[in-house]
Short mmCIF file of C-alpha atoms (C1' of nucleotides) in Angstrom, two decimals:
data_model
loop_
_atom_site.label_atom_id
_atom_site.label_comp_id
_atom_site.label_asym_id
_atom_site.label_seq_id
_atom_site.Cartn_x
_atom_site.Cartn_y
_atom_site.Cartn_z
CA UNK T 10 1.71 -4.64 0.59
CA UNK T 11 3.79 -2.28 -1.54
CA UNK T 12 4.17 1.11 0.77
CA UNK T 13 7.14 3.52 0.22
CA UNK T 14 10.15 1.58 0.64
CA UNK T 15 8.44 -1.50 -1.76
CA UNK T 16 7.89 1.46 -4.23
CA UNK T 17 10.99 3.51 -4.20
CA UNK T 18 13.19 0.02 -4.41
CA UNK T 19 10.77 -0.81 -7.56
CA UNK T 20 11.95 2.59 -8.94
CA UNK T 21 15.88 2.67 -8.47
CA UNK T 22 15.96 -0.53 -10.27
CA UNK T 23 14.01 0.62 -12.69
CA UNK T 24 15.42 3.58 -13.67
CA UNK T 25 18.46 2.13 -14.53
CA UNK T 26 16.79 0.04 -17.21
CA UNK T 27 14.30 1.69 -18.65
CA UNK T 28 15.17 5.12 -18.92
CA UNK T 29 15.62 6.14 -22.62
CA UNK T 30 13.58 3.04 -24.01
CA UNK T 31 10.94 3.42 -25.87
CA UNK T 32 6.78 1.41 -25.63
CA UNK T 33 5.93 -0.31 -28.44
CA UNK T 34 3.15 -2.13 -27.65
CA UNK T 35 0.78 -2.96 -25.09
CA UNK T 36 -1.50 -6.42 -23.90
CA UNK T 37 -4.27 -5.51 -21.59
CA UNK T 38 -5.27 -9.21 -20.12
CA UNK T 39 -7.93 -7.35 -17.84
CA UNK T 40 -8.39 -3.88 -18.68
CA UNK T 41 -10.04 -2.60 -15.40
CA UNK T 42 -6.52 -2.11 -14.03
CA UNK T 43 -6.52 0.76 -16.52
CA UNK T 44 -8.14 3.83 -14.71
CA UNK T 45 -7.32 6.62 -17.38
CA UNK T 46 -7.72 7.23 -20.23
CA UNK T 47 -10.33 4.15 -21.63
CA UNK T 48 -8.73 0.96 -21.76
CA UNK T 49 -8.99 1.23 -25.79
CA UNK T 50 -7.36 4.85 -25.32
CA UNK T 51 -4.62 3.33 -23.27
CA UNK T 52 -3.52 0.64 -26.00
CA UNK T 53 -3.41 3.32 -28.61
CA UNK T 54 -1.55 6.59 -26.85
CA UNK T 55 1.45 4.19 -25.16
CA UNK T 56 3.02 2.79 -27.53
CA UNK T 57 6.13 5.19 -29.09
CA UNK T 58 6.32 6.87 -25.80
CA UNK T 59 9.81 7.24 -24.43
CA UNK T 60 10.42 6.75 -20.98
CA UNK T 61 12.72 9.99 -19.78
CA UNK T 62 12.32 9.36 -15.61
CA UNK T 63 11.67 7.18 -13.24
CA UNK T 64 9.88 8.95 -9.98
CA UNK T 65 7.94 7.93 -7.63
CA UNK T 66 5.53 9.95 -4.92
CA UNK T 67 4.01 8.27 -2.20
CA UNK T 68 2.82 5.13 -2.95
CA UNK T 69 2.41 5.78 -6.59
CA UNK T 70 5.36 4.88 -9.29
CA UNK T 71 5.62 7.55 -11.83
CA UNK T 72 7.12 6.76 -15.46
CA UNK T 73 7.74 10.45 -17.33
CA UNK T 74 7.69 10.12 -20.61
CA UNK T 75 8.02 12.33 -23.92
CA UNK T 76 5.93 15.28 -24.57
CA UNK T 77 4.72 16.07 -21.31
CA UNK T 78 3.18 12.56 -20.92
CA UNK T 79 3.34 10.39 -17.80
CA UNK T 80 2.28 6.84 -16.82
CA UNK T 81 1.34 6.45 -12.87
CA UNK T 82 1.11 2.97 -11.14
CA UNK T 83 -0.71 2.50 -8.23
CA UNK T 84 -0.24 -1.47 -7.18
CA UNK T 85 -2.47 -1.36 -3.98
CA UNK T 86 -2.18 -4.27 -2.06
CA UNK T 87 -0.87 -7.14 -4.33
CA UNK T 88 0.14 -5.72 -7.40
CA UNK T 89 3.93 -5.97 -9.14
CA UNK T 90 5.88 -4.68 -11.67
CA UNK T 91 7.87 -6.55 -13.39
CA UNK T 92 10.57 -5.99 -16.25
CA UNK T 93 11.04 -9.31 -18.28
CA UNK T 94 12.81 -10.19 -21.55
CA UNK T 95 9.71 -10.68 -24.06
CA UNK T 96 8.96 -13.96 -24.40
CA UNK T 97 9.38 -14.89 -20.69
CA UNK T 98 6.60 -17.37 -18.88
CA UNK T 99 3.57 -14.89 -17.19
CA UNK T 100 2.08 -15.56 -14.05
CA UNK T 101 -1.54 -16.16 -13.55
CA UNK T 102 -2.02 -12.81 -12.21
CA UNK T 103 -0.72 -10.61 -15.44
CA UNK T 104 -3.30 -7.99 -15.93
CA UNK T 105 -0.99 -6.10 -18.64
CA UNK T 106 2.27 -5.92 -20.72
CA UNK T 107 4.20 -3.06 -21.48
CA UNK T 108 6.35 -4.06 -24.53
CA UNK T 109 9.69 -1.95 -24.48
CA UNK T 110 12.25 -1.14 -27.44
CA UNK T 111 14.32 -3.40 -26.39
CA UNK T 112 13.40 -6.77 -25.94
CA UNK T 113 11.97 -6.16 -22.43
CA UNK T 114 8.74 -5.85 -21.09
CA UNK T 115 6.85 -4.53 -18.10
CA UNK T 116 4.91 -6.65 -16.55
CA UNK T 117 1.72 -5.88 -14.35
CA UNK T 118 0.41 -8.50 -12.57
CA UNK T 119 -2.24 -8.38 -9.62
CA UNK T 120 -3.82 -10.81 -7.66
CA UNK T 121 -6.40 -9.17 -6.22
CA UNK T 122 -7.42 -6.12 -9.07
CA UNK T 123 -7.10 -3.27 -7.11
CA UNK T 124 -3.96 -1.68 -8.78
CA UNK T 125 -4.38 0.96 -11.20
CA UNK T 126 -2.47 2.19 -14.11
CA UNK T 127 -2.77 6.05 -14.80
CA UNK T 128 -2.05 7.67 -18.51
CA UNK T 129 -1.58 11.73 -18.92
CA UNK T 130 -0.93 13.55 -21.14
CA UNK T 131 0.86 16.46 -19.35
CA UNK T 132 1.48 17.82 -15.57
CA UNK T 133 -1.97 19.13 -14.47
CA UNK T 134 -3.39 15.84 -15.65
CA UNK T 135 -0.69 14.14 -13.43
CA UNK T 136 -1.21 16.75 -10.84
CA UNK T 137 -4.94 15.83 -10.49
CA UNK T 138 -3.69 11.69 -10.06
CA UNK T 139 -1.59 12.76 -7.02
CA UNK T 140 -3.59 15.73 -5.48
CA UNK T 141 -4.53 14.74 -2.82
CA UNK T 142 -1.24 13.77 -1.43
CA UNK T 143 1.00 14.78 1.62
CA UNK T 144 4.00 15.55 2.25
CA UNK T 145 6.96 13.19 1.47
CA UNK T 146 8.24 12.07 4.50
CA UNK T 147 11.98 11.19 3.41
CA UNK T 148 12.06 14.62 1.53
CA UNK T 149 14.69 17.12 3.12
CA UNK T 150 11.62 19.58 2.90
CA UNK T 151 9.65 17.48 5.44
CA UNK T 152 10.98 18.84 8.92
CA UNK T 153 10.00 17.90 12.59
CA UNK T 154 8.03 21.53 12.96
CA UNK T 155 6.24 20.21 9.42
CA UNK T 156 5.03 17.23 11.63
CA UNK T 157 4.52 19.39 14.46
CA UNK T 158 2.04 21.15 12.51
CA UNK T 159 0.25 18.39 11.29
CA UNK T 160 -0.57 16.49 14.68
CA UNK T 161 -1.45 19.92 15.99
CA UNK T 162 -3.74 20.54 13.04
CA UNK T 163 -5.57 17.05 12.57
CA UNK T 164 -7.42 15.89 16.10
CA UNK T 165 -7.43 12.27 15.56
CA UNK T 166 -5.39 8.64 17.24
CA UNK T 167 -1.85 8.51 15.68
CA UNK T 168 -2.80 5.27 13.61
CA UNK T 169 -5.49 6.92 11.51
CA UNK T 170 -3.82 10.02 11.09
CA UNK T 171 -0.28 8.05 9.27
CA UNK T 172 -2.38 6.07 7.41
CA UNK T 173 -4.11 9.15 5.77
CA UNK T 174 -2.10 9.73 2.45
CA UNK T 175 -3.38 13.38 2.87
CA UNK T 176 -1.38 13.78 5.98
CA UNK T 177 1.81 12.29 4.88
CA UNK T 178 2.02 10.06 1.80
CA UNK T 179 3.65 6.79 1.48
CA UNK T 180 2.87 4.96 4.79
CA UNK T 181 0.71 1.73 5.03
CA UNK T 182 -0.25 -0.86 7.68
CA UNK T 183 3.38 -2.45 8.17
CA UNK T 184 5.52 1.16 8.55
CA UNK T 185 3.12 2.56 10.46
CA UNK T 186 3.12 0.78 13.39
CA UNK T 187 6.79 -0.02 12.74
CA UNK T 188 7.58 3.96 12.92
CA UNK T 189 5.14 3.87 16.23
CA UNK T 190 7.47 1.47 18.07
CA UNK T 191 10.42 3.34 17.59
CA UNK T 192 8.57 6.26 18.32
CA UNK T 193 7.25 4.63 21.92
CA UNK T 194 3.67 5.96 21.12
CA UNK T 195 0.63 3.85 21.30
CA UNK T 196 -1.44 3.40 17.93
CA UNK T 197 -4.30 4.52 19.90
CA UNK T 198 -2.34 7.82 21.27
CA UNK T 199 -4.62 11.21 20.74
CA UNK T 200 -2.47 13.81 18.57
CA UNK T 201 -3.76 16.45 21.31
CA UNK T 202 -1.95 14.97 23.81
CA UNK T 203 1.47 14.45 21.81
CA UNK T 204 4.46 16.50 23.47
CA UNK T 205 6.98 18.10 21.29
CA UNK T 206 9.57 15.61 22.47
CA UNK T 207 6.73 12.89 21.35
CA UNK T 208 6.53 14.38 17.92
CA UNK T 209 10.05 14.81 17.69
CA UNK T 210 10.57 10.72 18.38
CA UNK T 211 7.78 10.13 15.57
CA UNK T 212 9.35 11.91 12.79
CA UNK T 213 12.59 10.19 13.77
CA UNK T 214 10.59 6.68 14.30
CA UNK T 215 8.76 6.87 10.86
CA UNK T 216 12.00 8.21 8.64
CA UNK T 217 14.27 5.48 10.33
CA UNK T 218 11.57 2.87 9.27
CA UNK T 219 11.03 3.36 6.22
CA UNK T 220 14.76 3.95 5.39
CA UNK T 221 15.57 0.70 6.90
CA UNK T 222 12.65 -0.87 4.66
CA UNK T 223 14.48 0.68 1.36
CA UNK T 224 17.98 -0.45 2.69
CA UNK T 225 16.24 -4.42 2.63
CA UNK T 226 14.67 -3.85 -0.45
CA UNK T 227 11.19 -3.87 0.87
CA UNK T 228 8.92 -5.92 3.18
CA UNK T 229 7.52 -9.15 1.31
CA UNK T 230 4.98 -10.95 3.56
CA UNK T 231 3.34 -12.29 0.74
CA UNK T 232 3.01 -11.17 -2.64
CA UNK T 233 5.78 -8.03 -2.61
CA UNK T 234 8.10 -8.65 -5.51
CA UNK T 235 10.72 -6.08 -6.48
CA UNK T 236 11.47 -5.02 -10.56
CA UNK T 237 13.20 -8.31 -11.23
CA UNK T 238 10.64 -10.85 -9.50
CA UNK T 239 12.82 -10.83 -6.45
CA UNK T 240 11.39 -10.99 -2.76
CA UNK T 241 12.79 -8.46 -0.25
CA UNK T 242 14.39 -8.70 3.19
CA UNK T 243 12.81 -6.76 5.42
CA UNK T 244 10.27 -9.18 6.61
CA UNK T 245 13.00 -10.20 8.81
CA UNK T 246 13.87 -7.00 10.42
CA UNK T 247 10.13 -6.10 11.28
CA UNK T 248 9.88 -5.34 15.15
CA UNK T 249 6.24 -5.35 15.84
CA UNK T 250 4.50 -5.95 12.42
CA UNK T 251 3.08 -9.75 12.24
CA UNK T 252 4.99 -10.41 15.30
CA UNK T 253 2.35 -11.31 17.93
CA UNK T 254 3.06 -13.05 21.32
CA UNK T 255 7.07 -12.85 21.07
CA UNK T 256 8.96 -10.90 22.61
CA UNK T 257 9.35 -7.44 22.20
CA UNK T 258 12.83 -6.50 20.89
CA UNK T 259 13.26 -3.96 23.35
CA UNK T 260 11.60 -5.00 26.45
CA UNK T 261 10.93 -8.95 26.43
CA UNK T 262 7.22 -8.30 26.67
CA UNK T 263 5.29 -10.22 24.28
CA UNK T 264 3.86 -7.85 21.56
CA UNK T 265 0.44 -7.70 21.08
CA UNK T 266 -2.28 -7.34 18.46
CA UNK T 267 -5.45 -5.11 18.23
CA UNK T 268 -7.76 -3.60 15.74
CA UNK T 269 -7.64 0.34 15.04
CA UNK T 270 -8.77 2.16 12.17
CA UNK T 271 -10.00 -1.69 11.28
CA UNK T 272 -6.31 -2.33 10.68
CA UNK T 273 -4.71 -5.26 12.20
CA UNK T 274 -2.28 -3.19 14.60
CA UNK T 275 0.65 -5.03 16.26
CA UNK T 276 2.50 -3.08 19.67
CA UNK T 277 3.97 -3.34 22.70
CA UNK T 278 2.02 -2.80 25.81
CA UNK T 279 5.07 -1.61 27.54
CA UNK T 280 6.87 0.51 25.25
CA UNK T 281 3.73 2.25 23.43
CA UNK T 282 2.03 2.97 26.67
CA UNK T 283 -1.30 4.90 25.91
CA UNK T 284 -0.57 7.56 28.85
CA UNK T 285 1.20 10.74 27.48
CA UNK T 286 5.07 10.19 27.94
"C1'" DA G 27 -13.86 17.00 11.04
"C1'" DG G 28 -13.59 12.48 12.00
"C1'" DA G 29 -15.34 7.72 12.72
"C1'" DC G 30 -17.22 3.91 10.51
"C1'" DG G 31 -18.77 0.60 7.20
"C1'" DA G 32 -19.21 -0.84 2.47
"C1'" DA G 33 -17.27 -1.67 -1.84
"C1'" DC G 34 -13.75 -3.28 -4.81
"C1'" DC G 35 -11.12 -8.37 -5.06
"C1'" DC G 36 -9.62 -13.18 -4.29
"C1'" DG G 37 -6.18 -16.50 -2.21
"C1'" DG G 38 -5.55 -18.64 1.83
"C1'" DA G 39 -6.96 -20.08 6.35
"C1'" DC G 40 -10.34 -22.18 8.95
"C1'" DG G 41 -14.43 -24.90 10.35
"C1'" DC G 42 -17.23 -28.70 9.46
"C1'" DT N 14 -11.37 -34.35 0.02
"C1'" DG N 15 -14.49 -30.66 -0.46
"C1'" DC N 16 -17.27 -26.89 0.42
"C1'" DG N 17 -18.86 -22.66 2.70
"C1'" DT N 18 -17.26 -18.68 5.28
"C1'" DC N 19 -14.19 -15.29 6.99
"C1'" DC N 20 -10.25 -12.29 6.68
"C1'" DG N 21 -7.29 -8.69 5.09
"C1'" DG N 22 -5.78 -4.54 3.25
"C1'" DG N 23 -5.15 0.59 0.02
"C1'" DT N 24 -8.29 3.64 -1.28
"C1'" DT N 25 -12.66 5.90 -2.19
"C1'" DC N 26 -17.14 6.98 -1.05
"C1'" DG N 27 -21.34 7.55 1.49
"C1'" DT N 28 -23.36 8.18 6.05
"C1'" DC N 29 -23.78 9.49 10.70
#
DNA sequence: AGACGAACCCGGACGC
DNA sequence: TGCGTCCGGGTTCGTC
């Protein structure tokens, strides 16, 4: 599942390719991935757009192009993009292509439909795609007192509350519980009851997994591909995620698996007790 | 406000 | 081998 460290390794690669290239064309093979404008809309206001930037926020992919224009990609759970050379085989998946100036192409491809690709034409339109965000957790900007003030605002279990993109934006299922590990705190653990020492160890827990998940060029459990088609590495580095019944890295005790938030949620009993600590 | 379930999807796993 | 069923997960939305 693309979270922040699938996206932001999508974008650095990227950006040094596409930036100054021009659409010329567009294929939609299923147009609901289009969210905004129509789909018909789409086809005709991309093409002889020039891409100027490659940013991302959150989860979301952001392409800023000439004129005040933008194109946002949202791939959910299984979606990828892909730049090919024109011409190059497409996968069973491809919902759309993106036909550059150069003899590439951007390829969107989802299995299971539920990515979305965004077209504005200036920055309240792209505003109103990401307003609902949080705060960027590997900004400089987002400080321990910033997360401070969220747990004390927001009276939920620490699970829920990362995977809310209003709290903080870029998490999912796999960093979240990786970033609770480090942290020691259970999934389950009320923010009310969080010290500031406790807070302290999750802003350090989630900024030190999600770095680590950019410096292997994302998590690919299943369908995760980076720009070029390319798996990425930090399936093996995971220390709780997927990793039920062995061994806890830390302590030896077998990690275990539960259901919160109706998230598969993978801990361990010993190090993420649910007693404040 | 927050908890929960449904909906959107479909490949893969599982049971028979 | 084949078929029916369940599961999962990011996000939104409706309901309690």
């Amino acid at each position: 599942m693309p979270e922040l460290p699938e996206v932001e390794t999508i974008r650095r690669d990227l950006e040094r390719h596409v930036v100054g290239r021009r659409f010329v064309g567009v294929k939609l093979t299923w147009p609901g991935c289009i969210d905004r404008p129509s789909s018909e809309a789409f086809e005709r206001l991309l093409p002889g757009r020039r891409i100027e930037a490659v940013e991302r926020r959150g989860k979301f992919l952001i392409l800023r192009l000439d004129d005040g224009w933008a194109l946002a990609v949202h791939l959910r759970m299984t979606g990828r993009l892909t730049r090919r050379s024109q011409g190059s085989e497409r996968g069973r998946h491809l919902r759309a292509v993106l036909r550059l100036d150069d003899g590439h192409e951007l390829q969107f491809e989802d299995q299971r439909k539920f990515g979305r690709l965004y077209l504005v034409p200036d920055a309240a339109a792209l505003a109103d795609v990401l307003a609902k965000l949080g705060p960027e957790p590997l900004a400089a900007t987002f400080t321990v007192d910033d997360l401070r003030a969220l747990v004390r605002r927001r009276h939920t279990a620490l699970k829920p509350l990362l995977l809310d993109q209003r709290a903080i934006a870029g998490l999912g299922n796999i960093y979240v519980d990786e970033a609770l590990f480090r942290a020691g705190l259970h999934p389950l653990r009320r923010t009310e009851t969080l010290s500031d020492d406790g807070i302290r160890r999750l802003h350090a827990g989630i900024v030190e997994a999600l770095e680590q998940g950019i410096r292997n060029r994302g998590t690919t459990l299943s369908s995760y591909r980076d720009a070029w088609g390319t798996a990425g590495l930090n399936q093996e580095q995971l220390l709780v995620f997927r990793r039920e019944g062995t061994p806890c890295p830390r302590c030896g005790t077998p990690i275990e698996k539960m259901r919160v938030a109706g998230r598969g949620t993978h801990y361990c009993p010993r190090c993420q007790p649910l007693s404040r600590q």
